[in-house]
XYZ file of C-alpha atoms in Angstrom:
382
model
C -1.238 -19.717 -16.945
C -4.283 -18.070 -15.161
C -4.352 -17.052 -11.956
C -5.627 -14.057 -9.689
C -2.856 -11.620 -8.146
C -2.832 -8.612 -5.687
C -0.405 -6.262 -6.043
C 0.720 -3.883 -3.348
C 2.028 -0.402 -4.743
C 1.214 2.602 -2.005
C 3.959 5.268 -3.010
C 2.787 8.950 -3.866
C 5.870 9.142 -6.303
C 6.122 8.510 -9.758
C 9.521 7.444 -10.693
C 11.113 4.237 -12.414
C 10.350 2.164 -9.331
C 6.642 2.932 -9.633
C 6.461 3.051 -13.475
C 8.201 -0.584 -14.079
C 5.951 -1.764 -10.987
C 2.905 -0.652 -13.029
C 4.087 -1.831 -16.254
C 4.765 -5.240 -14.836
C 1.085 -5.517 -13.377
C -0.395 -4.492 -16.767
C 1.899 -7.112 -18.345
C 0.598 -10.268 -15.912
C -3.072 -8.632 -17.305
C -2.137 -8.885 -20.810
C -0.797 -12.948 -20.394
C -3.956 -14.267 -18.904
C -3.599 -13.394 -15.153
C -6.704 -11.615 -12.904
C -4.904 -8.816 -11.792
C -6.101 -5.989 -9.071
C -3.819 -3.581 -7.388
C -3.463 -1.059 -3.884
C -2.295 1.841 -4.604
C -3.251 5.233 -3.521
C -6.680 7.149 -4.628
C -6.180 10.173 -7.493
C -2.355 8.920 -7.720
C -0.125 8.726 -11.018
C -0.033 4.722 -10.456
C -3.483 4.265 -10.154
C -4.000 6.757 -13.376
C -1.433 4.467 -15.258
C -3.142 1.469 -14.231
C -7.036 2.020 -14.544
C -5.856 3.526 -18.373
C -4.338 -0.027 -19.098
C -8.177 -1.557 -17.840
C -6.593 -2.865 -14.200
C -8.418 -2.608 -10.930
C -7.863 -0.379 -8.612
C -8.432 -0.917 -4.445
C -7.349 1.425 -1.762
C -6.833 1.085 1.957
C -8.499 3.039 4.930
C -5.121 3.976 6.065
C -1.436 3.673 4.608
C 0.681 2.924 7.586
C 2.692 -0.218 8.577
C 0.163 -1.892 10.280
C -2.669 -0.508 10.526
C -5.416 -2.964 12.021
C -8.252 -1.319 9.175
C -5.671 -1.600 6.376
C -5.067 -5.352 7.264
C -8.359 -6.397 7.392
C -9.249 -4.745 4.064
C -6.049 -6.602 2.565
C -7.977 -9.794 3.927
C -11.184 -8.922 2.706
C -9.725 -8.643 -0.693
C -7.764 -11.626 -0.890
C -10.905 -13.599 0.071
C -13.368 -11.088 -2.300
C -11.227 -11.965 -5.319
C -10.152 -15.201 -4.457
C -6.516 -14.059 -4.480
C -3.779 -16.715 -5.443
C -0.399 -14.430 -5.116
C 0.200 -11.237 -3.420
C 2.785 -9.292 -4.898
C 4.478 -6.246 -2.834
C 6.497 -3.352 -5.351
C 6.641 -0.701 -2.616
C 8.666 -2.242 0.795
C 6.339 -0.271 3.268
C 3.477 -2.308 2.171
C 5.166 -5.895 3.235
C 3.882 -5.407 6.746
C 0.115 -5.399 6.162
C 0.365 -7.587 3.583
C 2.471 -10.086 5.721
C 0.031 -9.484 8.878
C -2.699 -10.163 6.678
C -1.498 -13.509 5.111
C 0.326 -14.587 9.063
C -2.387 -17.356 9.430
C -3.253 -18.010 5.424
C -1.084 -20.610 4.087
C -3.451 -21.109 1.484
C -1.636 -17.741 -0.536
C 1.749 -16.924 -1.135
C 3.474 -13.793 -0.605
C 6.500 -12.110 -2.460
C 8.841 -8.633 -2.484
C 10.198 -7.162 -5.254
C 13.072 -4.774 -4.274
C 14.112 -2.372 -6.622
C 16.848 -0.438 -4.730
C 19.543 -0.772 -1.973
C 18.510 -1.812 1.219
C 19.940 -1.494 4.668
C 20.262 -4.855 7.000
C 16.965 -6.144 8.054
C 17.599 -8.477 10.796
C 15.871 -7.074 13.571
C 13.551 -9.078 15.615
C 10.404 -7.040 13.912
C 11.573 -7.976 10.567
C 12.249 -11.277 11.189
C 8.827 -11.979 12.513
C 6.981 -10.304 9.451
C 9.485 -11.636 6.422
C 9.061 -15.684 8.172
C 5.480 -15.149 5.881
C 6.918 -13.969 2.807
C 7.208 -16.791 0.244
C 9.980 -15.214 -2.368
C 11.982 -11.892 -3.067
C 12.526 -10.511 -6.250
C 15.860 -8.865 -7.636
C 16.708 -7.259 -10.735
C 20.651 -6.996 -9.911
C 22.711 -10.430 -10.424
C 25.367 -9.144 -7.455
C 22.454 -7.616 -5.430
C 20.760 -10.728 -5.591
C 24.317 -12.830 -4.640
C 23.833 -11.338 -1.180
C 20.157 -10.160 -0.405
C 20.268 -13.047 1.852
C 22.381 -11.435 4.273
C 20.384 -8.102 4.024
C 17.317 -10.073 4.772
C 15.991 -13.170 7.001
C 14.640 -15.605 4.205
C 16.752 -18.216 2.686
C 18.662 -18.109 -0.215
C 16.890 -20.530 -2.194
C 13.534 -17.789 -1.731
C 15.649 -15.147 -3.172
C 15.214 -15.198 -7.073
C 17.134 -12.909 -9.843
C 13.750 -11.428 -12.076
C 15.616 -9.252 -15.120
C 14.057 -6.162 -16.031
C 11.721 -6.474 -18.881
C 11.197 -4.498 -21.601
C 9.335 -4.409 -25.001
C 11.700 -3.507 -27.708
C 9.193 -2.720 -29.991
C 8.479 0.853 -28.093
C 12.110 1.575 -28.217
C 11.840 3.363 -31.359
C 13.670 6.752 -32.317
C 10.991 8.748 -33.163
C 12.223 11.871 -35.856
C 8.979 13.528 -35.302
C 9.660 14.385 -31.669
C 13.038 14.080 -31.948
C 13.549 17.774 -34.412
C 10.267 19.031 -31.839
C 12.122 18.493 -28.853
C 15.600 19.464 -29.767
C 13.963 22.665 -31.920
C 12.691 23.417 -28.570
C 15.564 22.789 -26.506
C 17.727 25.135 -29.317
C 20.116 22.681 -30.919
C 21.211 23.736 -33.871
C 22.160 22.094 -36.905
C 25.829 20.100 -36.320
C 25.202 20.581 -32.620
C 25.185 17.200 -29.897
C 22.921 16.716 -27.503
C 24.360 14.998 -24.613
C 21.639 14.618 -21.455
C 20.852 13.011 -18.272
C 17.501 11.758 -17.057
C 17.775 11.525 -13.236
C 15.879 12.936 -10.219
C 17.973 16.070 -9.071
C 19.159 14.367 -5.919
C 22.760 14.564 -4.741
C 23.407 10.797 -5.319
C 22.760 11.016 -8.406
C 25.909 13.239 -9.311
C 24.238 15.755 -11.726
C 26.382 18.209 -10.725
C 29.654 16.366 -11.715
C 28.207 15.771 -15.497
C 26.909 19.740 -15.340
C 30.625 21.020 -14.076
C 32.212 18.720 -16.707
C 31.196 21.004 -19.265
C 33.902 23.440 -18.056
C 36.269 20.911 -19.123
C 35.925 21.172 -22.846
C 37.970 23.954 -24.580
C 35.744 26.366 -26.434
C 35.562 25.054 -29.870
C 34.080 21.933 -28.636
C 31.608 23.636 -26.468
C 30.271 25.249 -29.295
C 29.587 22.241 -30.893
C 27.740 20.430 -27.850
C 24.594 20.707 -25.733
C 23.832 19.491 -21.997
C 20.136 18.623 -21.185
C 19.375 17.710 -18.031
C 15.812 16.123 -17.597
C 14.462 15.203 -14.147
C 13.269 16.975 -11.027
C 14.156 16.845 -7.206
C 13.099 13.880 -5.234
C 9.815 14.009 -3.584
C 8.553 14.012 -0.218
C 6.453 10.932 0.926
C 3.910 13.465 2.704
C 3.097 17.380 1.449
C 1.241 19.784 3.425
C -0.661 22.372 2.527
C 1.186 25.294 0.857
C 4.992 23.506 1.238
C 7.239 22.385 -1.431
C 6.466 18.852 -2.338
C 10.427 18.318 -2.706
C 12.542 17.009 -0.152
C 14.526 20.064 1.207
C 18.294 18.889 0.477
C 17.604 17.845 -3.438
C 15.329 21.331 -3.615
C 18.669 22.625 -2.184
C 20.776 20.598 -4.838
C 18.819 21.918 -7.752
C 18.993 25.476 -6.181
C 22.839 24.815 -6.497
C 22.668 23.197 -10.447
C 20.931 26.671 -10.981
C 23.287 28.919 -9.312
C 25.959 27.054 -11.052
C 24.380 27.754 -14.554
C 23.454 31.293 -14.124
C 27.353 32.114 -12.453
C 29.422 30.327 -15.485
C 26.704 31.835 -18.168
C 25.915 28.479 -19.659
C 22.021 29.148 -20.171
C 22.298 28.543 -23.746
C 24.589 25.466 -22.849
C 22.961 23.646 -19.896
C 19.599 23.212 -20.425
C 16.846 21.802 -16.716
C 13.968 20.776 -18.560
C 12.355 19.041 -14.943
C 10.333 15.904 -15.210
C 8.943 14.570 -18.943
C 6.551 11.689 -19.115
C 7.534 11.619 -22.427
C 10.655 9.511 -21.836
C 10.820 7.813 -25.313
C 10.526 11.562 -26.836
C 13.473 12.945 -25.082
C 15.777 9.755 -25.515
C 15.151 10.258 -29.121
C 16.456 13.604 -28.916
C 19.233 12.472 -27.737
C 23.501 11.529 -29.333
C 24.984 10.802 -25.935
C 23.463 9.462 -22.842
C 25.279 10.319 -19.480
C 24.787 8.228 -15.923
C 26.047 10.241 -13.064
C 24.721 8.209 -9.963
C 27.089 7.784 -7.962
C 25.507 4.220 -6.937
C 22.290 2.589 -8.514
C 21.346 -0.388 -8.103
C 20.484 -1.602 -11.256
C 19.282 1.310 -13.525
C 15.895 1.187 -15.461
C 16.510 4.293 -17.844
C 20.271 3.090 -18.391
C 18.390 0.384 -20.031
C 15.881 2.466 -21.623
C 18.443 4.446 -23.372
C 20.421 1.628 -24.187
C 17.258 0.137 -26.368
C 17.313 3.523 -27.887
C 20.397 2.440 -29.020
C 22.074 5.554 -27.605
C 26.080 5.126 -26.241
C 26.503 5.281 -22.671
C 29.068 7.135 -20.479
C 28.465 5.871 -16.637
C 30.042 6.179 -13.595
C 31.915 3.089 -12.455
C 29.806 2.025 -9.863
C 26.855 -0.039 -8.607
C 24.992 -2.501 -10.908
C 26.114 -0.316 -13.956
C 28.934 -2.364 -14.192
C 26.847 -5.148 -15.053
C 24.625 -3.600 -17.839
C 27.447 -2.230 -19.821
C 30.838 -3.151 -21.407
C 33.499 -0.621 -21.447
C 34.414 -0.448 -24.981
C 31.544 -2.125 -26.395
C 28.576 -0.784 -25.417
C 29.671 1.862 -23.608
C 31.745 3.717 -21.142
C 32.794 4.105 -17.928
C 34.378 7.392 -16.352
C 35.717 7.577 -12.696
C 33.340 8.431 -10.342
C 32.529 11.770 -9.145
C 35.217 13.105 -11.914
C 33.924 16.079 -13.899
C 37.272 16.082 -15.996
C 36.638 12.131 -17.144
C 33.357 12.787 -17.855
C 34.154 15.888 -20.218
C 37.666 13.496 -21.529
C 35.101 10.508 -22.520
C 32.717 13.252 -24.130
C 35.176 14.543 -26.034
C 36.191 10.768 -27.243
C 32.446 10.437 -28.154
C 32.035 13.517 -29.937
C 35.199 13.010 -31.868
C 34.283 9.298 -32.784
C 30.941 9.139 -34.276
C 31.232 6.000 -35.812
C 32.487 4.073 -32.181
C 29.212 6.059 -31.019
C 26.935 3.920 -33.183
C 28.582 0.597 -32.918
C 28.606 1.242 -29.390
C 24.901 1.951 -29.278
C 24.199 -0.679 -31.930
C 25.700 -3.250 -28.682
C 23.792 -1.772 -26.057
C 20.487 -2.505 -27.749
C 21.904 -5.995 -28.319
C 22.487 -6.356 -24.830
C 18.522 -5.294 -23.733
C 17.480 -7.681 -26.569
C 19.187 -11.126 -25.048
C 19.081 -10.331 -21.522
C 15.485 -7.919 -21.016
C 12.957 -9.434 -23.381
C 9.734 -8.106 -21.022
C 8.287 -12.265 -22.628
C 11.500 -13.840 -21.012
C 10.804 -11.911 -17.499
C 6.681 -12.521 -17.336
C 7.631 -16.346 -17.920
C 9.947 -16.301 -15.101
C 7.852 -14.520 -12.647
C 4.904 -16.853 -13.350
C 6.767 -19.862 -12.861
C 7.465 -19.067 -9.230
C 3.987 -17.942 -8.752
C 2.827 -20.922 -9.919
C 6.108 -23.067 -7.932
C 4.768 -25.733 -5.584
């Protein structure tokens, strides 16, 4: 199918939200689709993008509704000849509904990547009566989006993650690098995280859990923790370019660390671009959030064919088994977190089966093929 799309991306961050967006609109380029994208000017999206050969546009102004904003969106629909607009960051619905109000020529559709809060209000209900479709990647989020948001059910549509499994590859190079770097030694585990340091997220309760082990088997184990504090929409000159309470939360991770002496032990490594690198470094994958939606690196690390230990909660429950692909600790409880660990470590061969499922899982249910398909046909929907 061919087809010309605009996507909508205007978010100065570069997490998992922004990197699947991306990677979704350099898919659509790579089927047969015309693709061009908004994003912001000298941003890590529009890096990603113009390196994977798609087009780049940017607005006069990134506000709600800014009158200049809308009229470029316009002028770029009709420019390109525009078929589908496609919004991946939720600020951006409101030009791009405004723009498309009177143009029932093009449709218009919301992907939403995270928790929402109920948007019923009068001002939401007059801009979401233009959007066409919304995009889920959570089978219970989906179940109810349609009480979160005013368009009918049958415009809501369930759009798995995709991923390539062919880049999920345990690379040995980078994996003795990294954990040469990181000072594992030889019999040593590495157990890690990769989250944003963000008190949701419940890094400290995998971090604290390491008190829980007796001392032989904290010889035996190490705890890296890669990911940095969540980032401020807007930076000023000369301030941090974290928001304050995760700048505080990692300020706390640290304090932690230095007063129990586990330098050698815990290991803040920040952000890595080099996600594939690190998961390869990897034995054990932990999942502290206290509440995801439905997690993008849970899945990345389960293609790495790592085992999981996750915190009972959110859409978690739906990417992995207890006992078969994984497993699940009570929430917020340093002292299951360190019991499970100690299971893991003890059980190497329950490790490997375990990650052998979890691959399995990503395999039937997040073939990136299976989701393009999908996402085309309701383009392309009458």
């Amino acid at each position: 199918m061919s087809g010309v799309s605009l996507h909508l991306c205007t978010s100065e961050s570069w997490g998992g939200l922004e990197l699947y967006a991306s990677t979704l609109m350099v898919e659509l380029r790579k089927s047969g689709m015309n693709v061009i994208a908004v994003c912001r000017p000298s941003s890590k999206i529009e890096h990603f993008l113009v390196t994977n050969g798609v087009l780049c546009e940017h607005l006069p102004n990134y506000g709600k509704l800014h009158p200049l904003s809308i009229r470029k969106i316009k002028h770029l629909i009709s420019t390109y000849n525009v078929d589908v607009v496609h919004v991946h960051f939720h600020r951006d619905v409101w030009s791009a509904s405004a723009a498309l109000l009177h143009d029932q020529k093009r449709k218009l559709f919301l992907s939403v990547y995270m928790g929402v809060n109920p948007k019923n209000d009068i001002f939401h209900r007059y801009i979401y009566k233009r959007v066409n479709g919304v995009f889920s990647s959570s089978p219970e989020f989906t179940s109810r989006l349609h009480t979160l948001y005013p368009i009918q059910r049958e415009r809501i549509h369930f759009l798995p993650y995709g991923r390539r499994l062919e880049r999920y590859t345990v690379d040995q190079t980078k994996r003795k690098a990294i954990r040469d770097a990181l000072g594992v030694k030889r019999g040593e585990l590495l157990i890690g995280t990769m989250v944003r340091i963000d008190p949701g997220k419940g890094v400290m309760d995998f971090a604290r859990s390491f008190l829980y082990f007796d001392k032989k088997l904290q010889a035996k184990i190490k705890y890296v923790i890669i990911g940095e504090p969540t980032r401020k929409g807007h930076v000023k000159a000369g301030e941090s370019p974290y928001e304050p309470h995760c700048e505080a939360y990692l300020q706390q991770l640290e304090a932690f660390i230095t007063e129990e002496k586990l330098h050698e032990r815990i290991v803040l490594t920040g952000f890595q671009d080099d996600f594939i690198g690190y998961l390869s470094a990897l034995d054990i994958f932990v999942f502290p959030s206290r509440d995801e939606l439905y997690s993008l690196v849970v899945l990345d690390a389960m293609a790495m064919q790592l085992p999981i230990l996750a915190a009972r909660a959110g859409g978690t429950l739906q990417q992995i088994t207890d006992g078969v692909s994984g497993l699940f600790y009570h929430v917020a409880d340093s002292e299951d977190i360190a019991e499970k660990l100690s299971y893991y470590v003890k059980k190497p061969d329950v490790r490997k089966q375990h990650g052998k499922a979890a691959r399995e899982f990503v395999a039937k249910n997040h073939d990136m093929k299976n989701t393009i398909t999908q996402l085309l046909e309701v383009y392309h929907a009458n």
